PDB file of C-alpha atoms in Angstrom:
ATOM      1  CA  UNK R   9       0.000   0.000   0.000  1.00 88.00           C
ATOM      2  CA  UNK R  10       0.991   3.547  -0.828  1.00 93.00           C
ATOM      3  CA  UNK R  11      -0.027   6.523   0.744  1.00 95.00           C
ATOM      4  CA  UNK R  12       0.563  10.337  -1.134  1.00 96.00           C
ATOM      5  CA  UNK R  13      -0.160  13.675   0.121  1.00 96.00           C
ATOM      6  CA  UNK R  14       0.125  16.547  -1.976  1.00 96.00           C
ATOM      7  CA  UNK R  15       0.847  19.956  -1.126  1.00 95.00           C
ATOM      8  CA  UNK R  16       1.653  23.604  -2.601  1.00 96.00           C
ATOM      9  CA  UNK R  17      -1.067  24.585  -4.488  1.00 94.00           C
ATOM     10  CA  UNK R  18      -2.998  28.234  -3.884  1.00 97.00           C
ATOM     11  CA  UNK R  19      -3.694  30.777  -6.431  1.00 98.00           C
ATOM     12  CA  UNK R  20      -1.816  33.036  -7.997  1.00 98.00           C
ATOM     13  CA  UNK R  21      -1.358  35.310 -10.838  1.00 98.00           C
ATOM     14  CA  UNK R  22      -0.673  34.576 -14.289  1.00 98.00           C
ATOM     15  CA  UNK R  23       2.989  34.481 -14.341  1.00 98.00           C
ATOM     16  CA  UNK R  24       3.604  33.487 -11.369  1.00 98.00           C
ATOM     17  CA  UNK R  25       5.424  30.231  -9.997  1.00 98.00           C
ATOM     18  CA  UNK R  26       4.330  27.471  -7.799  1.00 98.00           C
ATOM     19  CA  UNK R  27       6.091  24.488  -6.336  1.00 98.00           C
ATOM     20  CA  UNK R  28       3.568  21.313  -5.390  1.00 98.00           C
ATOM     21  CA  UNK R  29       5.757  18.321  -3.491  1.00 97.00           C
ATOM     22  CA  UNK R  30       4.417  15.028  -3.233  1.00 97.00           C
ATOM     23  CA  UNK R  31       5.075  12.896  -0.167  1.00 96.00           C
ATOM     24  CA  UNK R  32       4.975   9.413  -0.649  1.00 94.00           C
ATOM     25  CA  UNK R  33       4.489   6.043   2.230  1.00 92.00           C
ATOM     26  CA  UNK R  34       4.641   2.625   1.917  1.00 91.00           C
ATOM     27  CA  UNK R  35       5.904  -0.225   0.103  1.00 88.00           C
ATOM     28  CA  UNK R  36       7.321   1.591  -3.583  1.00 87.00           C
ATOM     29  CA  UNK R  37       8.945  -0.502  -6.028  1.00 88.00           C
ATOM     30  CA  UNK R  38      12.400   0.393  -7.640  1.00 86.00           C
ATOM     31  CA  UNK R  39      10.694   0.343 -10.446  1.00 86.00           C
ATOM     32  CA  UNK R  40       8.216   2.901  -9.829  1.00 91.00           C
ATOM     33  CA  UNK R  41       7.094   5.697 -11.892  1.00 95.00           C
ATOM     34  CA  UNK R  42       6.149   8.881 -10.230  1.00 96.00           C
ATOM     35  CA  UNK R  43       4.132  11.693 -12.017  1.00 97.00           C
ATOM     36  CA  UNK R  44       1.714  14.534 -12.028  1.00 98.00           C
ATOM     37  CA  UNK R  45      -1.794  14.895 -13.149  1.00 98.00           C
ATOM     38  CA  UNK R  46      -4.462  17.412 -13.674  1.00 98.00           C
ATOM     39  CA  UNK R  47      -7.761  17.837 -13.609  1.00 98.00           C
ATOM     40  CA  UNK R  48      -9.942  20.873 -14.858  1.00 97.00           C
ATOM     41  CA  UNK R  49     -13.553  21.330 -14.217  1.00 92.00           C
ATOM     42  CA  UNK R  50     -15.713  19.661 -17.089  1.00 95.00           C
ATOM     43  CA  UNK R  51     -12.365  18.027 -18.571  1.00 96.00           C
ATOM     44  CA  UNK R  52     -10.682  14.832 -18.047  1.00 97.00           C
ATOM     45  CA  UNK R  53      -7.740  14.107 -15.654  1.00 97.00           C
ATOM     46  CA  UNK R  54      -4.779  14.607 -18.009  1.00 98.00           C
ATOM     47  CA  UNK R  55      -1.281  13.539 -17.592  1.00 98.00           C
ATOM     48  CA  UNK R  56       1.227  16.821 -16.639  1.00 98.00           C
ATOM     49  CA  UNK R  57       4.824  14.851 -15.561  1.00 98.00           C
ATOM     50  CA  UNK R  58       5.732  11.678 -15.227  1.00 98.00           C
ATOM     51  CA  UNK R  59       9.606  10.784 -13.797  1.00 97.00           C
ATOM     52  CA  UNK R  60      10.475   6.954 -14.642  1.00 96.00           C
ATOM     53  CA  UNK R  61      12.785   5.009 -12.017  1.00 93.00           C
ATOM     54  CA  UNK R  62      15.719   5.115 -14.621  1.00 93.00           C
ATOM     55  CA  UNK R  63      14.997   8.786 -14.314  1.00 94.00           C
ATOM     56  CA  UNK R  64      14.079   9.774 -17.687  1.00 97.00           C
ATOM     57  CA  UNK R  65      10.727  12.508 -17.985  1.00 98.00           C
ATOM     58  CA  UNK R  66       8.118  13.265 -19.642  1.00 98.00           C
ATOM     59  CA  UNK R  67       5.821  16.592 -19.952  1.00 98.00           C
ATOM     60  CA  UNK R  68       2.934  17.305 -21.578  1.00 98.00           C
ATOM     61  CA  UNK R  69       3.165  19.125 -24.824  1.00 98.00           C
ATOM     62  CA  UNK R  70       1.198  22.300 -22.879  1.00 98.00           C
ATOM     63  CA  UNK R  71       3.934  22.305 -20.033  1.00 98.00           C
ATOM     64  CA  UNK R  72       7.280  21.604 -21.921  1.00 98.00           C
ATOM     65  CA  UNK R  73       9.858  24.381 -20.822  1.00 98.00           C
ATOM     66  CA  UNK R  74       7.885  25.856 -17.985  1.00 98.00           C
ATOM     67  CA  UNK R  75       6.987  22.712 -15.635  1.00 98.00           C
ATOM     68  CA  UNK R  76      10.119  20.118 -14.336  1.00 98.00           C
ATOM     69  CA  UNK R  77       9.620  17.333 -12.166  1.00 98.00           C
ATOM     70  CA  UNK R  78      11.640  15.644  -9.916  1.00 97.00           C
ATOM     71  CA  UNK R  79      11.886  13.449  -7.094  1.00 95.00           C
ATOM     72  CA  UNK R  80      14.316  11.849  -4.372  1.00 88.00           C
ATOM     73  CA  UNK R  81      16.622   8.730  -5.318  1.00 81.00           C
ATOM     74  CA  UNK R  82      14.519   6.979  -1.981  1.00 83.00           C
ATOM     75  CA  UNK R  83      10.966   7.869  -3.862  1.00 78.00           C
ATOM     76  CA  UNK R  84       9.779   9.209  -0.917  1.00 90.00           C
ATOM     77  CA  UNK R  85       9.122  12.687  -2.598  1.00 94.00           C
ATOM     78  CA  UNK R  86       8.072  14.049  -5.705  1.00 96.00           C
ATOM     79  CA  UNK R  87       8.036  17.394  -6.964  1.00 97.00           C
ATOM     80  CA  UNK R  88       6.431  19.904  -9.702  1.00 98.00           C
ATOM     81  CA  UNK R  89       8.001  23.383  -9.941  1.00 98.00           C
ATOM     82  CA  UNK R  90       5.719  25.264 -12.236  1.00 98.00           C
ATOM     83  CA  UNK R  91       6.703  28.475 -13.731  1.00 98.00           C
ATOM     84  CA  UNK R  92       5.422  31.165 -15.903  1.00 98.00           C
ATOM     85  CA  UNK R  93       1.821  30.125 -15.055  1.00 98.00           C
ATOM     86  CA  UNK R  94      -1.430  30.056 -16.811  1.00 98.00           C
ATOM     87  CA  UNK R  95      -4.275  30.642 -16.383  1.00 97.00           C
ATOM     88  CA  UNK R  96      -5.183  27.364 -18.659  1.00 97.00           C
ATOM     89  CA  UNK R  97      -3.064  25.244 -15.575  1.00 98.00           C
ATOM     90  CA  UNK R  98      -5.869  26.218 -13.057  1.00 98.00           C
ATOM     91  CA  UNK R  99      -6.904  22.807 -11.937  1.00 98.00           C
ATOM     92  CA  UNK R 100      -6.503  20.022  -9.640  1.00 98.00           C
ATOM     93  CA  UNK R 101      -3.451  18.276  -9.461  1.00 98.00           C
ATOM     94  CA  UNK R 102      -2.886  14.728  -8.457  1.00 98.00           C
ATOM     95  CA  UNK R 103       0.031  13.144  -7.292  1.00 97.00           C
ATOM     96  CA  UNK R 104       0.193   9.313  -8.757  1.00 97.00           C
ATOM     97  CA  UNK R 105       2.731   6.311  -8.454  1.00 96.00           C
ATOM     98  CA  UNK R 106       2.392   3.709 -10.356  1.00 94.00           C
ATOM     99  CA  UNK R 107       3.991   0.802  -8.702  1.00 90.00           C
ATOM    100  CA  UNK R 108       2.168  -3.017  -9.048  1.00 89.00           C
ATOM    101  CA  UNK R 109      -0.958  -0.568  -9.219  1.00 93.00           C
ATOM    102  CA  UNK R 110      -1.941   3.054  -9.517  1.00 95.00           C
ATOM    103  CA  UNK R 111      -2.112   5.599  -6.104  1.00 96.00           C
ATOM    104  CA  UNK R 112      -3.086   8.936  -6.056  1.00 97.00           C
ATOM    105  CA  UNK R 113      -3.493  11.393  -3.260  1.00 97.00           C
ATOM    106  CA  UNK R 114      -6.012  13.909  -2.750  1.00 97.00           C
ATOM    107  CA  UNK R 115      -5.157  16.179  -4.845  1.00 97.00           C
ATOM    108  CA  UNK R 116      -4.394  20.009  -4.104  1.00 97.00           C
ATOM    109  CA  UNK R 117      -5.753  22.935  -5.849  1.00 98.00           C
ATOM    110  CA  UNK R 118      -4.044  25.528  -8.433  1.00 98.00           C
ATOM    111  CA  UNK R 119      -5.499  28.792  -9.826  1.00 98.00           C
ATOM    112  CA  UNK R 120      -4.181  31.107 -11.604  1.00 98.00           C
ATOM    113  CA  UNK R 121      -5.655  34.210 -12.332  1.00 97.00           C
ATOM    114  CA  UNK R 122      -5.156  36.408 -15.421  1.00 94.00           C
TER     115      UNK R 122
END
């Protein structure tokens, strides 16, 4: 079992920068993958970051260049600094593991205003 809790979200202005951490509990393979996901009202939860265990990333087309992910070599955190903000990046974001079998916290909210 794996437990996440998200934090770091708020609101603030277009422009602006936010950092959400993720802190992670339990039983986490080595081969884990640790990401970010998002959720707008009306829309579908879509993916935002994802950080493999050899380390590699991936971004979403919408957040290349202004979004980087990262996370501790003991997977016990991941991270999302988020720069240059949107107002389009207003959502929910999740924090998700896959590891055996996908966990997600609670997710925390982001707004940003124009």
């Amino acid at each position: 079992q794996v437990q996440l809790v998200e934090s770091g979200g708020g609101l603030v202005q277009a422009g602006g920068s936010l950092r959400l951490s993720c802190a992670a509990s339990g039983s986490i393979a080595r081969t884990a993958s640790m990401g970010w996901y998002r959720q707008a009202p009306g829309k579908q939860r879509e993916v935002v970051a994802v950080i493999w265990s050899s380390g590699n990333t991936n971004y979403a087309d919408s957040v290349k260049g202004r979004f980087t992910i990262s996370r501790d070599n003991a997977k016990t955190s991941v991270n999302l600094q988020m720069n240059s903000l949107k107002p389009e990046d207003t959502a929910v974001y999740y924090c998700n593991v896959f590891s055996h079998y996908d966990y997600w916290g609670r997710g925390t909210q982001v707004t940003v205003s124009s």
